[in-house]
Amino acid sequence: MTGRRLAAATLVLATVTGTLAAAPAFAAPATGALSSGTLATETGTQQQDPFDLPDDSSFGGSGPSGFLTSHWASGVAVYRWTRYEDGSVTALPAGTDTSRTYYEAGARSDVVVGISSTPTGRVYTLYDMGSGGTDPVVIDASHLGDTSSFSLLAGSTVVVTARESDGGTAVHLLSSKDGQTVDRTVQGLPGTIGAVHMSTPDTVVVQYSPTTDTTVRRAALVDVATATVVEDRPLAGAGSDTQDVAASATHLAWAETTATGDAVLRVARRGQDASERIPLGKGKRLGAEFLGDWVAYGLTGSFYAPTVNPLNALTARSLKDGRTVKLLDLVSGMVSDGDDGILVDGATVKHGRGLFRITAGPEGDPVVTPVALTGQPIVLQLTGQSVPTTADFSKGIFDPTWQFAAYVSTATVRVEVKHTASGRQWTQDTYQDLDGRAQARWYGSFKGGRAVPHGSYTWRMTARTRNGIGPVYERSGTFTVGGRLAPHGFTNSSRPDLLFKGGNSLAAFDVGEIYATHLPEPPMDWPSAEWSTAGWGVYDHLVTPGDIGGAAHADVLGRDRYGVLWQHLGTGDVRKPFAPRTRVGTGWQAYRLLTGGSDLTGDGRPDLVGVDNAGVQWLHKGTGNWSKPFAGRVKVGGGWGVYNLVTATGDLAGGPAGDLVARDKDGVLWLHLGKGDGTFAPRTRIGGGWNRYATITAVGDIGRDGRPDLFAAGGAGAEDDALAVYQGTGRWATPFADPRKIYNVHYLWGATTDLY
């Protein structure tokens, strides 16, 4: 919507940076007088104080007796007419679900038009808000088809553009007489019709291009009463992007379009082709309106401007001596409100956002009077903060909060967090809610998805308005990330890791980083190892049982080719992730299958389970003592020879202890629910087709929902080279959801790579 009609306001937020540009070169703006006294309307009534409006109100125009606003209520636009005399409000009909209605007001008229779309075309309903009890007037424009477009309301005349049979566009003036629609087409407008504007109720300004070159523009001033062109003049420099042309009894004003994005105002006398060129700075959507011997200008829609710009303000320039006066701090739209007045949807630092009337004062200079205010400020005022001093990402998030006095639509809040030791940063741009509260939510990952390490951090908050109005707030502090480390974590974080063993090397990858880079098509991010160490080729099998020695970090067990079991106690240090290995015991080659990580006995310590060549299952209970981490073996039962893979999963379904899953030779996966005494309930079939995977491993809670999950990867001849993630459901009968495929880690393994 252009400056000719007050812009509809949808509150949007964005982050901007920059400094205040220089003021216009032709003059340094003074400050316009702002009246706080009574307001004389065109009907002679007086208003002692501005009206109060809902915060999200948008202004749709005004007339002698009142003004039109809209706001959202329960997801529906509500249109209201407010009378100057007594502040009474009239709600306009909302229309139906199949025929939505929106409303526009005309210039210096109490008539409001309701615009409805029907399957056959548009219907316009006119309401005279200045005379109670008058029946609405219906203007049916369905004869123009669905190609017609509403332009504006001129008194009781609806101005539309419509495509003609020859492919061109014509301007139609629609009115009603004796209940019938009267359609008058404006003649003498060759070429391509552009925007249509209006500053007075009796004259419409039509932009058009007489040739196929739409950058060459002319303005045709159309007398509404006769539907004839009374003046036709060039719009020097206007170009195809010019949206606004203002007209008074003596002058025209429009914005020049430049290739370099300059904001240039053109002013010309009526009846003369020559125009004055006034450079103002940079910017688009420059709007203008006449105020007696002054022309007011500003970048319409400046509430949502992405940069700081002095043209976001409404400024008036004298046509007599070139003096400039700043009228408002922000402008969204403006309309003519009489020969010596304009009505502006704008804002000031003092009053906030609202509707302002600008008139000529006793000395001829502009005077600003608030008409109606939403109470919505345009500057920030920080009133309090709540920033945690610790963060435990195994239990929740880091959620600092800053409270401001009120919601400001143009405000943005940037939160920066830095890890003191490494210097790595996390940044989030957040915004206020309607109560003025701004909250950041950090789930404990750096960009790319990698979990943040425990340790000391600093934070910094910067709050500003994107248009640069008002103070900039900066606050900073420190906090500590701590809490429980991941049971299957091999770094100093609360997130599990996945181990890849290929040949002689073992590498750890953060599961969050793997998750964050799962897209199967380019461009892709590639997860990188948190650490990688050598010397693991001596082992034919690894077990990741979690913490077996009472320390904070997860450990690894390795069985060598001689059947000796070795333990590698985790340190959490990516530079040296394990302490020197220590010997656990011999004879472990007796087990064809070996797994660990579930607490099968209910004592809070991870246990080991081995299956020998005869299919007998044996339990090695964890002791919690790193020097002797497991007790002697205890026979659990037989019949496990049918399985070719066993994996300890942790507690899958909320039972008394950890569980196991086992795969038979036919690829069927079975669940063995732990009873808490080292034995298991009767097995439950939970799916088939699992023989397509070469390895299946559990690393704990990947999805951070409190339920254990599985990773699985295919071997030679697999259906694809993706990593499959089976998230836990918490239901024992169907403990895993359908797999999610992660495609960009296949380069990490080969035919002999195992996952742990």
PDB file of N, CA, C and O in Angstrom, residues 187-226:
ATOM      1  N   GLN A 187     -11.329   8.299 -20.430  1.00  0.00           N
ATOM      2  CA  GLN A 187     -10.809   8.273 -21.787  1.00  0.00           C
ATOM      3  C   GLN A 187      -9.500   9.065 -21.869  1.00  0.00           C
ATOM      4  O   GLN A 187      -9.190   9.894 -21.011  1.00  0.00           O
ATOM      5  N   GLY A 188      -8.743   8.787 -22.931  1.00  0.00           N
ATOM      6  CA  GLY A 188      -7.535   9.564 -23.208  1.00  0.00           C
ATOM      7  C   GLY A 188      -6.325   9.138 -22.395  1.00  0.00           C
ATOM      8  O   GLY A 188      -5.439   9.963 -22.130  1.00  0.00           O
ATOM      9  N   LEU A 189      -6.285   7.873 -21.989  1.00  0.00           N
ATOM     10  CA  LEU A 189      -5.123   7.357 -21.256  1.00  0.00           C
ATOM     11  C   LEU A 189      -4.478   6.243 -22.077  1.00  0.00           C
ATOM     12  O   LEU A 189      -4.738   5.057 -21.865  1.00  0.00           O
ATOM     13  N   PRO A 190      -3.632   6.605 -23.039  1.00  0.00           N
ATOM     14  CA  PRO A 190      -3.014   5.572 -23.878  1.00  0.00           C
ATOM     15  C   PRO A 190      -1.895   4.860 -23.128  1.00  0.00           C
ATOM     16  O   PRO A 190      -1.352   5.356 -22.135  1.00  0.00           O
ATOM     17  N   GLY A 191      -1.540   3.683 -23.632  1.00  0.00           N
ATOM     18  CA  GLY A 191      -0.391   2.973 -23.081  1.00  0.00           C
ATOM     19  C   GLY A 191      -0.747   2.140 -21.859  1.00  0.00           C
ATOM     20  O   GLY A 191      -1.850   1.612 -21.727  1.00  0.00           O
ATOM     21  N   THR A 192       0.201   2.063 -20.926  1.00  0.00           N
ATOM     22  CA  THR A 192       0.093   1.180 -19.755  1.00  0.00           C
ATOM     23  C   THR A 192      -0.260   1.988 -18.516  1.00  0.00           C
ATOM     24  O   THR A 192       0.412   2.953 -18.173  1.00  0.00           O
ATOM     25  N   ILE A 193      -1.326   1.548 -17.828  1.00  0.00           N
ATOM     26  CA  ILE A 193      -1.748   2.217 -16.600  1.00  0.00           C
ATOM     27  C   ILE A 193      -0.876   1.723 -15.443  1.00  0.00           C
ATOM     28  O   ILE A 193      -0.647   0.528 -15.267  1.00  0.00           O
ATOM     29  N   GLY A 194      -0.390   2.681 -14.622  1.00  0.00           N
ATOM     30  CA  GLY A 194       0.371   2.333 -13.436  1.00  0.00           C
ATOM     31  C   GLY A 194      -0.448   2.556 -12.186  1.00  0.00           C
ATOM     32  O   GLY A 194      -1.634   2.218 -12.118  1.00  0.00           O
ATOM     33  N   ALA A 195       0.149   3.157 -11.175  1.00  0.00           N
ATOM     34  CA  ALA A 195      -0.530   3.375  -9.900  1.00  0.00           C
ATOM     35  C   ALA A 195      -1.554   4.496 -10.017  1.00  0.00           C
ATOM     36  O   ALA A 195      -1.448   5.388 -10.855  1.00  0.00           O
ATOM     37  N   VAL A 196      -2.571   4.428  -9.140  1.00  0.00           N
ATOM     38  CA  VAL A 196      -3.615   5.437  -9.079  1.00  0.00           C
ATOM     39  C   VAL A 196      -3.593   6.046  -7.680  1.00  0.00           C
ATOM     40  O   VAL A 196      -3.522   5.334  -6.677  1.00  0.00           O
ATOM     41  N   HIS A 197      -3.631   7.387  -7.600  1.00  0.00           N
ATOM     42  CA  HIS A 197      -3.503   8.086  -6.322  1.00  0.00           C
ATOM     43  C   HIS A 197      -4.599   9.129  -6.194  1.00  0.00           C
ATOM     44  O   HIS A 197      -5.282   9.475  -7.153  1.00  0.00           O
ATOM     45  N   MET A 198      -4.690   9.662  -4.974  1.00  0.00           N
ATOM     46  CA  MET A 198      -5.679  10.692  -4.738  1.00  0.00           C
ATOM     47  C   MET A 198      -5.292  11.498  -3.509  1.00  0.00           C
ATOM     48  O   MET A 198      -4.918  10.952  -2.480  1.00  0.00           O
ATOM     49  N   SER A 199      -5.333  12.829  -3.646  1.00  0.00           N
ATOM     50  CA  SER A 199      -5.113  13.710  -2.507  1.00  0.00           C
ATOM     51  C   SER A 199      -6.364  14.489  -2.145  1.00  0.00           C
ATOM     52  O   SER A 199      -6.502  14.960  -1.024  1.00  0.00           O
ATOM     53  N   THR A 200      -7.253  14.648  -3.103  1.00  0.00           N
ATOM     54  CA  THR A 200      -8.495  15.381  -2.860  1.00  0.00           C
ATOM     55  C   THR A 200      -9.659  14.517  -3.328  1.00  0.00           C
ATOM     56  O   THR A 200      -9.492  13.659  -4.203  1.00  0.00           O
ATOM     57  N   PRO A 201     -10.853  14.728  -2.790  1.00  0.00           N
ATOM     58  CA  PRO A 201     -11.991  13.875  -3.178  1.00  0.00           C
ATOM     59  C   PRO A 201     -12.514  14.136  -4.573  1.00  0.00           C
ATOM     60  O   PRO A 201     -13.369  13.393  -5.051  1.00  0.00           O
ATOM     61  N   ASP A 202     -12.013  15.180  -5.233  1.00  0.00           N
ATOM     62  CA  ASP A 202     -12.547  15.488  -6.561  1.00  0.00           C
ATOM     63  C   ASP A 202     -11.544  15.260  -7.677  1.00  0.00           C
ATOM     64  O   ASP A 202     -11.876  15.423  -8.851  1.00  0.00           O
ATOM     65  N   THR A 203     -10.295  14.872  -7.341  1.00  0.00           N
ATOM     66  CA  THR A 203      -9.269  14.688  -8.368  1.00  0.00           C
ATOM     67  C   THR A 203      -8.491  13.402  -8.109  1.00  0.00           C
ATOM     68  O   THR A 203      -8.010  13.180  -6.990  1.00  0.00           O
ATOM     69  N   VAL A 204      -8.392  12.583  -9.132  1.00  0.00           N
ATOM     70  CA  VAL A 204      -7.618  11.341  -9.078  1.00  0.00           C
ATOM     71  C   VAL A 204      -6.393  11.497  -9.975  1.00  0.00           C
ATOM     72  O   VAL A 204      -6.499  12.046 -11.085  1.00  0.00           O
ATOM     73  N   VAL A 205      -5.234  11.046  -9.479  1.00  0.00           N
ATOM     74  CA  VAL A 205      -3.994  11.111 -10.250  1.00  0.00           C
ATOM     75  C   VAL A 205      -3.665   9.704 -10.744  1.00  0.00           C
ATOM     76  O   VAL A 205      -3.507   8.779  -9.944  1.00  0.00           O
ATOM     77  N   VAL A 206      -3.583   9.564 -12.063  1.00  0.00           N
ATOM     78  CA  VAL A 206      -3.297   8.267 -12.667  1.00  0.00           C
ATOM     79  C   VAL A 206      -1.915   8.317 -13.314  1.00  0.00           C
ATOM     80  O   VAL A 206      -1.658   9.155 -14.190  1.00  0.00           O
ATOM     81  N   GLN A 207      -1.037   7.431 -12.885  1.00  0.00           N
ATOM     82  CA  GLN A 207       0.249   7.281 -13.569  1.00  0.00           C
ATOM     83  C   GLN A 207       0.051   6.381 -14.789  1.00  0.00           C
ATOM     84  O   GLN A 207      -0.629   5.352 -14.699  1.00  0.00           O
ATOM     85  N   TYR A 208       0.701   6.734 -15.879  1.00  0.00           N
ATOM     86  CA  TYR A 208       0.642   5.850 -17.040  1.00  0.00           C
ATOM     87  C   TYR A 208       1.885   6.054 -17.891  1.00  0.00           C
ATOM     88  O   TYR A 208       2.590   7.074 -17.788  1.00  0.00           O
ATOM     89  N   SER A 209       2.165   5.051 -18.713  1.00  0.00           N
ATOM     90  CA  SER A 209       3.282   5.106 -19.655  1.00  0.00           C
ATOM     91  C   SER A 209       2.702   5.103 -21.061  1.00  0.00           C
ATOM     92  O   SER A 209       2.024   4.140 -21.454  1.00  0.00           O
ATOM     93  N   PRO A 210       2.934   6.163 -21.825  1.00  0.00           N
ATOM     94  CA  PRO A 210       2.299   6.254 -23.146  1.00  0.00           C
ATOM     95  C   PRO A 210       2.867   5.270 -24.159  1.00  0.00           C
ATOM     96  O   PRO A 210       2.240   5.021 -25.194  1.00  0.00           O
ATOM     97  N   THR A 211       4.055   4.703 -23.902  1.00  0.00           N
ATOM     98  CA  THR A 211       4.667   3.740 -24.819  1.00  0.00           C
ATOM     99  C   THR A 211       4.965   2.457 -24.051  1.00  0.00           C
ATOM    100  O   THR A 211       4.638   2.319 -22.867  1.00  0.00           O
ATOM    101  N   THR A 212       5.622   1.534 -24.711  1.00  0.00           N
ATOM    102  CA  THR A 212       5.983   0.271 -24.068  1.00  0.00           C
ATOM    103  C   THR A 212       7.111   0.444 -23.059  1.00  0.00           C
ATOM    104  O   THR A 212       7.382  -0.474 -22.278  1.00  0.00           O
ATOM    105  N   ASP A 213       7.760   1.573 -23.050  1.00  0.00           N
ATOM    106  CA  ASP A 213       8.813   1.854 -22.077  1.00  0.00           C
ATOM    107  C   ASP A 213       8.160   2.330 -20.777  1.00  0.00           C
ATOM    108  O   ASP A 213       7.798   3.491 -20.629  1.00  0.00           O
ATOM    109  N   THR A 214       8.006   1.400 -19.817  1.00  0.00           N
ATOM    110  CA  THR A 214       7.294   1.723 -18.584  1.00  0.00           C
ATOM    111  C   THR A 214       8.114   2.586 -17.638  1.00  0.00           C
ATOM    112  O   THR A 214       7.600   3.023 -16.595  1.00  0.00           O
ATOM    113  N   THR A 215       9.384   2.852 -17.949  1.00  0.00           N
ATOM    114  CA  THR A 215      10.174   3.754 -17.103  1.00  0.00           C
ATOM    115  C   THR A 215       9.869   5.216 -17.402  1.00  0.00           C
ATOM    116  O   THR A 215      10.266   6.098 -16.642  1.00  0.00           O
ATOM    117  N   VAL A 216       9.163   5.465 -18.512  1.00  0.00           N
ATOM    118  CA  VAL A 216       8.746   6.830 -18.846  1.00  0.00           C
ATOM    119  C   VAL A 216       7.319   6.999 -18.360  1.00  0.00           C
ATOM    120  O   VAL A 216       6.396   6.346 -18.844  1.00  0.00           O
ATOM    121  N   ARG A 217       7.132   7.897 -17.390  1.00  0.00           N
ATOM    122  CA  ARG A 217       5.830   8.042 -16.749  1.00  0.00           C
ATOM    123  C   ARG A 217       5.245   9.442 -16.963  1.00  0.00           C
ATOM    124  O   ARG A 217       5.968  10.428 -17.035  1.00  0.00           O
ATOM    125  N   ARG A 218       3.912   9.454 -17.026  1.00  0.00           N
ATOM    126  CA  ARG A 218       3.173  10.706 -17.048  1.00  0.00           C
ATOM    127  C   ARG A 218       2.076  10.627 -15.986  1.00  0.00           C
ATOM    128  O   ARG A 218       1.717   9.540 -15.515  1.00  0.00           O
ATOM    129  N   ALA A 219       1.567  11.783 -15.599  1.00  0.00           N
ATOM    130  CA  ALA A 219       0.474  11.859 -14.637  1.00  0.00           C
ATOM    131  C   ALA A 219      -0.727  12.510 -15.293  1.00  0.00           C
ATOM    132  O   ALA A 219      -0.620  13.608 -15.857  1.00  0.00           O
ATOM    133  N   ALA A 220      -1.851  11.810 -15.235  1.00  0.00           N
ATOM    134  CA  ALA A 220      -3.112  12.361 -15.726  1.00  0.00           C
ATOM    135  C   ALA A 220      -3.986  12.681 -14.520  1.00  0.00           C
ATOM    136  O   ALA A 220      -4.288  11.801 -13.715  1.00  0.00           O
ATOM    137  N   LEU A 221      -4.362  13.958 -14.393  1.00  0.00           N
ATOM    138  CA  LEU A 221      -5.250  14.371 -13.313  1.00  0.00           C
ATOM    139  C   LEU A 221      -6.680  14.280 -13.818  1.00  0.00           C
ATOM    140  O   LEU A 221      -7.054  14.944 -14.806  1.00  0.00           O
ATOM    141  N   VAL A 222      -7.466  13.420 -13.169  1.00  0.00           N
ATOM    142  CA  VAL A 222      -8.816  13.109 -13.632  1.00  0.00           C
ATOM    143  C   VAL A 222      -9.831  13.751 -12.699  1.00  0.00           C
ATOM    144  O   VAL A 222      -9.796  13.547 -11.479  1.00  0.00           O
ATOM    145  N   ASP A 223     -10.735  14.546 -13.287  1.00  0.00           N
ATOM    146  CA  ASP A 223     -11.835  15.119 -12.514  1.00  0.00           C
ATOM    147  C   ASP A 223     -12.883  14.032 -12.295  1.00  0.00           C
ATOM    148  O   ASP A 223     -13.420  13.457 -13.256  1.00  0.00           O
ATOM    149  N   VAL A 224     -13.170  13.725 -11.025  1.00  0.00           N
ATOM    150  CA  VAL A 224     -14.066  12.616 -10.713  1.00  0.00           C
ATOM    151  C   VAL A 224     -15.482  12.902 -11.206  1.00  0.00           C
ATOM    152  O   VAL A 224     -16.178  12.004 -11.694  1.00  0.00           O
ATOM    153  N   ALA A 225     -15.916  14.136 -11.106  1.00  0.00           N
ATOM    154  CA  ALA A 225     -17.297  14.458 -11.478  1.00  0.00           C
ATOM    155  C   ALA A 225     -17.570  14.201 -12.950  1.00  0.00           C
ATOM    156  O   ALA A 225     -18.645  13.730 -13.323  1.00  0.00           O
ATOM    157  N   THR A 226     -16.576  14.514 -13.812  1.00  0.00           N
ATOM    158  CA  THR A 226     -16.798  14.391 -15.261  1.00  0.00           C
ATOM    159  C   THR A 226     -16.073  13.206 -15.886  1.00  0.00           C
ATOM    160  O   THR A 226     -16.267  12.923 -17.074  1.00  0.00           O
TER     161      THR A 226
END
